[in-house]
Short mmCIF file of C-alpha atoms in Angstrom, two decimals:
data_model
loop_
_atom_site.label_atom_id
_atom_site.label_comp_id
_atom_site.label_asym_id
_atom_site.label_seq_id
_atom_site.Cartn_x
_atom_site.Cartn_y
_atom_site.Cartn_z
CA MET A 1 -84.03 -2.76 3.12
CA ALA A 2 -83.47 -3.78 6.61
CA PRO A 3 -85.93 -0.88 7.93
CA ALA A 4 -88.61 -2.49 5.28
CA MET A 5 -87.92 -6.25 6.78
CA ILE A 6 -88.12 -4.99 10.25
CA ARG A 7 -91.49 -3.34 9.49
CA HIS A 8 -92.72 -6.17 8.09
CA LEU A 9 -91.56 -8.43 10.59
CA LEU A 10 -93.78 -6.41 13.26
CA ALA A 11 -96.49 -6.05 11.32
CA SER A 12 -96.60 -10.40 11.42
CA VAL A 13 -95.89 -10.20 14.99
CA VAL A 14 -98.84 -7.85 15.76
CA LEU A 15 -101.26 -9.80 13.45
CA LEU A 16 -100.25 -13.38 15.07
CA MET A 17 -101.14 -11.49 18.46
CA ALA A 18 -104.70 -10.65 17.45
CA VAL A 19 -105.66 -13.78 16.04
CA MET A 20 -104.58 -15.15 19.55
CA ALA A 21 -106.60 -12.73 21.40
CA ASN A 22 -109.66 -13.86 19.13
CA GLY A 23 -108.70 -17.49 19.56
CA GLN A 24 -108.35 -17.86 22.86
CA PRO A 25 -108.44 -15.71 26.21
CA THR A 26 -105.04 -14.56 27.58
CA GLY A 27 -103.87 -16.31 30.75
CA SER A 28 -103.39 -20.23 31.14
CA LYS A 29 -106.05 -20.50 33.67
CA HIS A 30 -109.08 -20.20 31.59
CA ARG A 31 -111.22 -23.73 31.64
CA THR A 32 -113.43 -24.79 28.58
CA ALA A 33 -117.03 -26.06 28.34
CA ARG A 34 -119.64 -27.78 26.01
CA CYS A 35 -122.97 -28.58 25.34
CA ALA A 36 -124.29 -31.42 27.89
CA ASP A 37 -127.89 -31.59 25.69
CA ARG A 38 -127.96 -33.88 22.95
CA LYS A 39 -131.54 -32.17 21.56
CA PHE A 40 -129.26 -29.22 20.33
CA SER A 41 -127.19 -31.10 18.26
CA ALA A 42 -125.82 -28.30 16.13
CA CYS A 43 -124.11 -27.01 19.35
CA TYR A 44 -123.27 -30.62 20.85
CA SER A 45 -121.34 -31.16 18.14
CA GLN A 46 -119.17 -28.18 18.44
CA PRO A 47 -115.73 -27.90 20.26
CA ALA A 48 -115.54 -27.33 23.65
CA GLN A 49 -115.20 -23.13 24.44
CA TYR A 50 -113.12 -21.06 26.52
CA CYS A 51 -114.99 -19.67 29.63
CA PRO A 52 -115.34 -15.76 29.81
CA ALA A 53 -113.02 -13.38 31.47
CA GLU A 54 -115.26 -12.66 33.82
CA CYS A 55 -115.35 -16.11 35.38
CA PRO A 56 -112.14 -18.26 33.72
CA ASN A 57 -113.09 -21.15 35.70
CA TYR A 58 -116.95 -21.79 36.47
CA CYS A 59 -118.61 -21.51 33.28
CA ALA A 60 -121.21 -23.79 31.15
CA VAL A 61 -122.61 -23.35 27.36
CA ASP A 62 -126.14 -22.00 26.69
CA CYS A 63 -126.79 -24.91 23.99
CA PHE A 64 -129.81 -22.69 22.94
CA ARG A 65 -127.19 -19.49 21.99
CA CYS A 66 -124.31 -21.89 21.72
CA LEU A 67 -122.35 -19.46 24.02
CA PRO A 68 -120.45 -19.97 27.23
CA VAL A 69 -122.18 -18.37 30.08
CA CYS A 70 -120.92 -17.87 34.10
CA VAL A 71 -122.59 -20.39 36.31
CA PRO A 72 -122.01 -19.48 40.30
CA LYS A 73 -118.49 -20.55 41.83
CA PRO A 74 -119.43 -23.57 44.19
CA PRO A 75 -118.94 -23.07 47.79
CA PRO A 76 -115.65 -23.96 49.23
CA GLY A 77 -115.74 -27.35 51.09
CA PRO A 78 -114.32 -27.81 54.55
CA PRO A 79 -110.58 -27.71 55.15
CA PRO A 80 -109.30 -30.93 55.35
CA PRO A 81 -108.53 -32.01 58.64
CA PRO A 82 -104.91 -31.74 59.78
CA ARG A 83 -102.87 -34.96 59.40
CA ARG A 84 -101.65 -36.62 62.82
CA ARG A 85 -98.43 -37.63 62.75
CA ARG A 86 -97.93 -41.29 63.92
CA SER A 87 -96.04 -42.14 66.55
CA PRO A 88 -93.29 -44.54 66.24
CA PRO A 89 -94.48 -48.04 67.50
CA PRO A 90 -92.55 -48.75 70.95
CA PRO A 91 -89.43 -51.09 70.80
CA ARG A 92 -90.39 -54.80 70.46
CA PRO A 93 -88.98 -56.83 73.12
CA PRO A 94 -86.20 -59.60 72.06
CA PRO A 95 -87.68 -62.82 71.73
CA PRO A 96 -87.45 -65.25 74.25
CA PRO A 97 -84.40 -68.03 73.60
CA ARG A 98 -85.66 -71.35 71.50
CA ARG A 99 -86.13 -74.22 73.70
CA ARG A 100 -84.91 -77.58 72.49
CA ARG A 101 -87.94 -80.08 72.01
CA SER A 102 -87.39 -83.16 73.57
CA PRO A 103 -88.07 -86.32 71.68
CA PRO A 104 -91.50 -87.94 71.64
CA ARG A 105 -92.35 -90.53 74.45
CA PRO A 106 -93.45 -93.62 72.37
CA ARG A 107 -97.20 -94.06 72.70
CA SER A 108 -98.06 -97.06 74.23
CA PRO A 109 -100.60 -99.63 72.24
CA PRO A 110 -104.33 -99.53 73.10
CA PRO A 111 -105.81 -102.19 75.49
CA PRO A 112 -107.67 -105.16 73.47
CA PRO A 113 -111.33 -105.00 73.28
CA PRO A 114 -113.23 -107.20 75.42
CA VAL A 115 -113.90 -110.52 74.13
CA ASN A 116 -117.97 -110.11 74.83
CA ALA A 117 -118.33 -106.32 74.38
CA PRO A 118 -121.32 -105.14 72.11
CA PRO A 119 -120.43 -103.54 68.91
CA PRO A 120 -120.47 -99.65 69.32
CA PRO A 121 -123.90 -97.99 68.49
CA PRO A 122 -124.38 -96.20 65.38
CA THR A 123 -123.99 -92.74 64.67
CA LEU A 124 -127.32 -91.57 63.09
CA SER A 125 -126.87 -88.77 60.43
CA PRO A 126 -129.70 -85.90 60.64
CA PRO A 127 -132.59 -86.72 57.68
CA PRO A 128 -131.98 -84.41 55.07
CA SER A 129 -133.91 -81.03 54.91
CA THR A 130 -136.81 -80.78 52.04
CA PRO A 131 -136.47 -77.48 51.00
CA SER A 132 -139.86 -75.38 50.74
CA PRO A 133 -141.71 -74.84 47.81
CA PRO A 134 -141.24 -71.69 45.99
CA PRO A 135 -144.33 -69.21 46.39
CA GLU A 136 -146.60 -69.33 43.21
CA VAL A 137 -146.18 -67.10 40.57
CA SER A 138 -148.34 -66.38 38.05
CA GLU A 139 -146.82 -67.39 34.31
CA LYS A 140 -149.66 -66.33 32.21
CA ARG A 141 -148.23 -63.73 30.01
CA VAL A 142 -150.40 -61.25 27.68
CA HIS A 143 -149.80 -58.33 25.48
CA CYS A 144 -151.72 -55.84 23.62
CA LYS A 145 -153.18 -56.53 20.29
CA ASN A 146 -154.32 -53.52 19.13
CA LYS A 147 -151.48 -52.16 16.53
CA ASN A 148 -152.65 -48.70 16.87
CA TYR A 149 -151.04 -48.54 19.98
CA THR A 150 -147.69 -48.65 19.07
CA LYS A 151 -145.50 -48.13 22.16
CA CYS A 152 -147.68 -50.97 23.73
CA TYR A 153 -148.09 -53.35 20.51
CA ARG A 154 -146.90 -56.92 21.62
CA MET A 155 -145.41 -55.60 25.03
CA GLU A 156 -145.79 -58.92 27.28
CA GLN A 157 -147.66 -58.46 30.72
CA ARG A 158 -147.89 -60.60 33.52
CA CYS A 159 -151.37 -61.28 34.86
CA PRO A 160 -152.21 -59.48 38.25
CA SER A 161 -152.06 -61.98 41.28
CA SER A 162 -156.05 -61.88 41.77
CA CYS A 163 -156.28 -63.29 38.27
CA PRO A 164 -153.62 -64.95 37.39
CA ASP A 165 -155.20 -66.61 34.49
CA GLN A 166 -157.97 -64.60 33.27
CA CYS A 167 -156.50 -61.00 32.03
CA GLU A 168 -156.05 -59.03 29.19
CA VAL A 169 -153.88 -56.12 28.48
CA ASP A 170 -155.74 -52.27 28.57
CA CYS A 171 -153.66 -50.77 25.36
CA VAL A 172 -154.84 -47.59 26.83
CA THR A 173 -152.82 -47.39 30.13
CA CYS A 174 -150.46 -50.85 28.58
CA SER A 175 -151.60 -52.72 31.96
CA PRO A 176 -153.26 -55.81 32.55
CA VAL A 177 -156.41 -55.94 33.29
CA CYS A 178 -158.47 -58.99 35.27
CA ASN A 179 -161.52 -60.18 32.83
CA CYS A 180 -163.91 -60.15 35.48
CA ASN A 181 -162.88 -56.56 36.27
CA LYS A 182 -164.41 -55.30 32.30
CA PRO A 183 -167.87 -54.09 31.07
CA GLY A 184 -169.18 -57.29 29.49
CA ALA A 185 -168.16 -59.46 32.62
CA VAL A 186 -170.59 -61.84 34.52
CA CYS A 187 -168.35 -63.62 37.53
CA GLN A 188 -168.89 -64.81 41.18
CA ASP A 189 -172.13 -64.82 42.64
CA PRO A 190 -173.02 -63.50 40.09
CA ARG A 191 -171.58 -60.18 39.65
CA PHE A 192 -172.44 -58.18 36.08
CA ILE A 193 -170.76 -55.49 34.67
CA GLY A 194 -172.76 -53.48 32.44
CA ALA A 195 -171.91 -51.94 29.14
CA ASP A 196 -171.97 -48.48 31.04
CA GLY A 197 -169.21 -49.87 33.22
CA ILE A 198 -171.87 -49.87 36.47
CA THR A 199 -171.38 -53.15 38.56
CA PHE A 200 -174.77 -54.61 39.90
CA TYR A 201 -175.93 -58.12 41.30
CA PHE A 202 -178.58 -60.26 39.84
CA HIS A 203 -179.21 -63.19 42.20
CA GLY A 204 -182.15 -65.17 40.54
CA LYS A 205 -182.81 -68.22 42.04
CA LYS A 206 -180.78 -71.91 41.97
CA ASP A 207 -181.87 -74.67 39.95
CA GLN A 208 -183.59 -71.99 36.92
CA ASP A 209 -182.84 -70.29 33.73
CA PHE A 210 -182.83 -66.72 33.07
CA CYS A 211 -182.18 -64.70 30.06
CA ILE A 212 -178.77 -62.47 29.84
CA VAL A 213 -179.23 -61.44 26.35
CA SER A 214 -181.70 -61.31 23.63
CA ASP A 215 -181.65 -59.74 20.37
CA SER A 216 -182.81 -60.39 16.97
CA ASN A 217 -180.01 -62.86 16.45
CA LEU A 218 -178.41 -63.90 19.65
CA HIS A 219 -179.87 -65.35 22.49
CA ILE A 220 -178.12 -66.46 25.67
CA ASN A 221 -180.07 -68.03 28.50
CA ALA A 222 -177.47 -68.87 32.01
CA HIS A 223 -178.49 -71.97 34.02
CA PHE A 224 -178.19 -70.81 38.10
CA ILE A 225 -176.83 -73.37 40.58
CA GLY A 226 -176.65 -72.64 44.49
CA LYS A 227 -177.78 -73.38 47.61
CA LYS A 228 -179.90 -71.58 50.54
CA SER A 229 -178.70 -69.32 52.87
CA GLU A 230 -179.28 -69.20 56.53
CA ASN A 231 -179.40 -65.89 57.32
CA ARG A 232 -180.53 -64.62 54.27
CA THR A 233 -183.92 -64.74 51.93
CA ARG A 234 -182.39 -64.96 49.17
CA ASP A 235 -180.20 -67.82 47.24
CA PHE A 236 -176.43 -68.17 46.66
CA THR A 237 -176.30 -68.67 43.30
CA TRP A 238 -173.77 -69.07 40.25
CA VAL A 239 -173.78 -69.47 36.47
CA GLN A 240 -173.14 -73.12 35.91
CA SER A 241 -173.79 -73.00 31.87
CA LEU A 242 -175.25 -70.98 28.60
CA GLY A 243 -177.31 -71.85 26.18
CA ILE A 244 -176.50 -69.69 23.20
CA LEU A 245 -178.89 -69.42 20.03
CA PHE A 246 -177.94 -67.44 17.06
CA ASP A 247 -179.14 -67.89 13.16
CA ASN A 248 -180.53 -72.00 12.95
CA HIS A 249 -177.36 -73.09 15.70
CA GLN A 250 -177.44 -74.03 19.34
CA ILE A 251 -174.08 -74.02 21.51
CA PHE A 252 -173.91 -75.57 24.93
CA VAL A 253 -170.85 -74.31 27.56
CA GLY A 254 -171.13 -75.64 31.02
CA ALA A 255 -168.89 -76.34 34.16
CA LYS A 256 -169.14 -80.21 34.89
CA ARG A 257 -170.41 -80.94 38.73
CA THR A 258 -167.10 -82.03 40.80
CA ALA A 259 -166.82 -82.74 44.46
CA THR A 260 -162.89 -81.98 44.87
CA TRP A 261 -161.19 -79.64 42.37
CA ASP A 262 -158.13 -80.30 40.57
CA ASN A 263 -156.56 -77.93 38.42
CA ALA A 264 -155.31 -80.11 35.90
CA VAL A 265 -158.63 -82.11 35.20
CA ASP A 266 -160.51 -80.50 32.24
CA ARG A 267 -164.41 -79.55 33.86
CA LEU A 268 -165.55 -77.97 30.82
CA ASP A 269 -168.20 -79.17 28.76
CA LEU A 270 -169.38 -77.85 24.91
CA ASP A 271 -171.92 -78.85 22.74
CA PHE A 272 -172.73 -77.68 19.47
CA ASP A 273 -176.13 -78.43 17.55
CA GLY A 274 -176.82 -81.56 20.33
CA GLN A 275 -173.26 -82.82 19.93
CA GLN A 276 -170.78 -83.14 22.04
CA ILE A 277 -167.29 -81.52 21.24
CA LEU A 278 -164.34 -83.38 21.76
CA LEU A 279 -161.56 -80.09 22.02
CA SER A 280 -158.08 -81.30 22.75
CA GLU A 281 -156.63 -80.46 25.75
CA GLY A 282 -153.68 -78.03 25.18
CA GLU A 283 -153.63 -73.90 25.11
CA GLY A 284 -154.66 -72.98 21.63
CA SER A 285 -156.16 -76.14 20.39
CA LYS A 286 -158.98 -75.17 17.97
CA TRP A 287 -162.50 -76.54 17.06
CA LEU A 288 -164.26 -75.41 13.58
CA PRO A 289 -167.24 -77.24 12.52
CA GLY A 290 -168.12 -78.13 9.11
CA THR A 291 -171.64 -76.44 8.84
CA ALA A 292 -171.35 -73.19 10.12
CA PRO A 293 -168.18 -71.30 8.51
CA GLY A 294 -166.78 -68.52 11.25
CA VAL A 295 -167.69 -70.26 14.62
CA SER A 296 -164.60 -71.21 16.35
CA ILE A 297 -164.01 -72.71 19.70
CA THR A 298 -160.32 -72.21 21.01
CA ARG A 299 -158.58 -73.26 24.32
CA SER A 300 -157.19 -70.30 26.18
CA LEU A 301 -155.83 -72.28 28.87
CA ASP A 302 -154.81 -76.17 28.54
CA VAL A 303 -157.86 -77.24 30.57
CA ASN A 304 -161.39 -75.73 31.77
CA ALA A 305 -161.10 -72.37 29.73
CA ALA A 306 -162.04 -71.53 26.07
CA VAL A 307 -163.15 -68.55 23.72
CA ILE A 308 -166.22 -69.23 21.71
CA GLU A 309 -166.32 -67.01 19.03
CA VAL A 310 -169.02 -66.05 15.99
CA GLU A 311 -167.53 -63.93 13.39
CA GLY A 312 -169.32 -60.99 13.26
CA ASN A 313 -171.59 -61.40 16.06
CA PHE A 314 -170.17 -62.24 19.57
CA GLN A 315 -166.83 -63.31 21.33
CA ILE A 316 -167.41 -65.21 24.73
CA LYS A 317 -164.53 -66.05 27.21
CA ALA A 318 -165.56 -68.71 29.74
CA THR A 319 -163.66 -70.58 32.44
CA VAL A 320 -164.55 -73.01 34.84
CA VAL A 321 -163.89 -72.35 38.76
CA PRO A 322 -164.35 -73.70 42.09
CA ILE A 323 -165.78 -72.33 45.05
CA THR A 324 -162.28 -72.27 47.43
CA GLU A 325 -162.59 -73.06 50.94
CA LYS A 326 -161.27 -69.65 51.57
CA GLU A 327 -164.45 -68.05 49.55
CA SER A 328 -166.89 -70.35 51.14
CA ARG A 329 -165.17 -69.15 54.61
CA ILE A 330 -165.16 -65.18 54.09
CA HIS A 331 -168.62 -65.28 52.39
CA LYS A 332 -170.28 -68.13 54.35
CA TYR A 333 -171.22 -69.91 51.37
CA GLY A 334 -171.14 -73.38 53.26
CA VAL A 335 -169.59 -75.35 50.41
CA THR A 336 -168.60 -78.94 51.77
CA ASP A 337 -166.55 -81.70 49.96
CA GLU A 338 -169.40 -83.46 48.44
CA ASP A 339 -169.62 -80.33 46.22
CA CYS A 340 -167.34 -77.31 45.30
CA PHE A 341 -170.07 -75.88 42.58
CA ALA A 342 -167.39 -75.53 39.92
CA HIS A 343 -169.21 -72.73 37.60
CA LEU A 344 -168.22 -70.31 35.01
CA ASP A 345 -166.56 -66.79 34.85
CA LEU A 346 -167.53 -64.95 31.85
CA SER A 347 -166.52 -62.19 29.64
CA PHE A 348 -168.87 -60.97 26.75
CA LYS A 349 -168.03 -58.88 23.24
CA PHE A 350 -170.95 -58.13 21.09
CA TYR A 351 -170.37 -56.92 17.37
CA SER A 352 -173.80 -56.40 15.83
CA LEU A 353 -176.39 -56.10 18.76
CA SER A 354 -179.24 -53.88 18.08
CA GLY A 355 -180.92 -50.74 20.13
CA ALA A 356 -183.23 -53.25 21.56
CA VAL A 357 -181.56 -55.61 22.88
CA ASN A 358 -183.00 -56.71 26.20
CA GLY A 359 -181.89 -59.40 28.79
CA VAL A 360 -180.14 -59.14 32.17
CA LEU A 361 -176.75 -58.11 30.59
CA GLY A 362 -178.04 -56.86 27.36
CA GLN A 363 -180.34 -54.56 28.60
CA THR A 364 -177.50 -52.18 29.27
CA TYR A 365 -176.17 -51.96 25.63
CA SER A 366 -179.32 -50.83 24.78
CA SER A 367 -179.97 -47.46 23.40
CA ASN A 368 -182.41 -46.01 25.95
CA TYR A 369 -180.89 -48.12 28.93
CA VAL A 370 -181.12 -46.45 31.94
CA SER A 371 -179.77 -48.57 34.99
CA ARG A 372 -182.33 -49.34 37.41
CA ALA A 373 -179.86 -50.93 40.36
CA LYS A 374 -179.71 -48.49 43.70
CA MET A 375 -176.34 -47.32 43.67
CA GLY A 376 -174.33 -46.00 46.62
CA VAL A 377 -174.55 -49.60 48.56
CA ASP A 378 -172.35 -52.05 48.72
CA MET A 379 -173.77 -54.75 46.37
CA PRO A 380 -176.40 -53.04 44.19
CA VAL A 381 -178.96 -55.76 43.05
CA LEU A 382 -181.07 -55.49 40.21
CA GLY A 383 -184.45 -57.51 40.28
CA GLY A 384 -186.87 -59.06 37.57
CA GLN A 385 -186.76 -62.35 38.02
CA LYS A 386 -190.14 -62.90 36.51
CA GLU A 387 -189.51 -61.11 33.30
CA PHE A 388 -186.19 -62.53 32.33
CA ALA A 389 -187.02 -66.17 33.68
CA SER A 390 -187.13 -68.89 31.35
CA SER A 391 -188.42 -72.48 31.22
CA SER A 392 -185.37 -74.18 30.09
CA LEU A 393 -181.67 -73.19 28.57
CA PHE A 394 -182.69 -73.21 24.87
CA SER A 395 -186.17 -71.72 25.46
CA THR A 396 -186.82 -68.26 24.11
CA ASP A 397 -190.03 -67.54 26.35
CA CYS A 398 -188.65 -65.15 28.44
CA SER A 399 -190.97 -61.75 28.69
CA VAL A 400 -188.18 -59.61 27.05
CA ASP A 401 -187.41 -61.82 24.01
CA GLN A 402 -186.20 -60.16 21.03
CA PHE A 403 -184.69 -63.22 19.05
CA SER A 404 -185.90 -64.02 15.36
CA GLY A 405 -182.67 -65.42 14.14
CA THR A 406 -181.98 -62.99 11.41
CA SER A 407 -179.53 -60.19 11.80
CA PRO A 408 -180.50 -57.10 12.99
CA ILE A 409 -181.00 -54.02 10.51
CA THR A 410 -179.53 -51.28 12.21
CA THR A 411 -177.19 -52.22 15.00
CA THR A 412 -175.95 -49.84 17.85
CA ASN A 413 -172.42 -48.62 18.00
CA ASN A 414 -170.85 -51.10 20.19
CA VAL A 415 -167.49 -49.36 21.57
CA GLU A 416 -164.25 -51.69 22.57
CA TYR A 417 -164.53 -49.67 25.94
CA ALA A 418 -160.54 -49.80 25.72
CA ASN A 419 -160.22 -46.30 27.13
CA MET A 420 -162.17 -47.56 30.46
CA ASN A 421 -160.30 -48.36 33.57
CA CYS A 422 -162.04 -50.62 35.97
CA ALA A 423 -160.70 -52.42 38.92
CA SER A 424 -161.96 -54.21 41.94
CA GLY A 425 -163.50 -52.24 44.73
CA PHE A 426 -162.87 -52.36 48.64
CA ASP A 427 -163.01 -56.43 49.67
CA GLY A 428 -163.74 -57.39 46.32
CA ARG A 429 -167.44 -56.29 46.74
CA GLY A 430 -167.70 -54.33 43.80
CA VAL A 431 -166.03 -52.70 40.44
CA VAL A 432 -165.20 -48.93 39.70
CA CYS A 433 -165.35 -48.23 36.09
CA LYS A 434 -163.66 -44.88 34.65
CA ARG A 435 -162.99 -43.08 31.62
#
């Protein structure tokens, strides 16, 4: 009986040792490691594994195979500096004997002031320092409105300092872009960006009207203001107002003349079919005519900016801006305090143009357009004053007129150009657009 029990006990011990040998390495100096990459979830959730016998102290887990592998042993660091024994501080000398303080002497009273002595002069405190005002920071925030760009949709962005109140978000790059740097923009003196992204200048003449878009159901004339240049043959010009015709309706958008500019004063002038529009101040205020469904005019800022939209036809963003002292000094406009030459910065978007559309800007949207502006210069200029000239703001007598008041039978593919990246060129003299 005893030999059988001894054999059974020995078999149990051997089995236990085999299990221990398979479960963990022999010795107590083996370290463990775990998978550290969450992408391999099956291995990441596994418990720590012991290092192999050939590298018991330096290993890592290969998450792809979920196996411990050896890693290079880190080089030994420099030996710690030998500790210096601090010498005992020198013995302190015994403190001197304390001297007894004599009682204080009685103070004599101050002498009385003279009878006719003048009063002491008042002490003047320095004037309180007024903190310098903080630098102006753009508070205009915009966001991507295209739901197809899920990562950028509704993500707020701040307008760049170069256009603190006039920008939109390019949903492709998820970054704010100035409205004057996008295809369909007409800004400054005046600088056009065509549908193809090419920048050109059309100066026209001051106090005259020019057709900038003419199609079967949309005609837009622009009135130019400006002043003579002493050193140049051409005038300095800016777009002061628009005359828009569609269906049997007319819209007037203009900048009121002003001598001294004030950002808080509204200088935007609006008419619909000859009747003045009284649009309440405040961003988001909207005006809807009762006789033309689908037409809306909405303030995009508290004052001096609005969006004019006709559903299925066009959208125009108009902002009244002045010629600043800095601009006049840099470009030598010679603007005085008598007139700040308030004008319009414009951004156009078209929904149903035909392939035969024409006009200074409209021709860039036609199906067979080839740019005539001379490229490779600082300011590529487009001519054609005679063919684009109109006799009045709401006249359709320019030589490139296409207007009939009816929607086109066939329309071009008016791309939104959302995948076109545009930025201002050197010293603000041009715009470069690329896909």
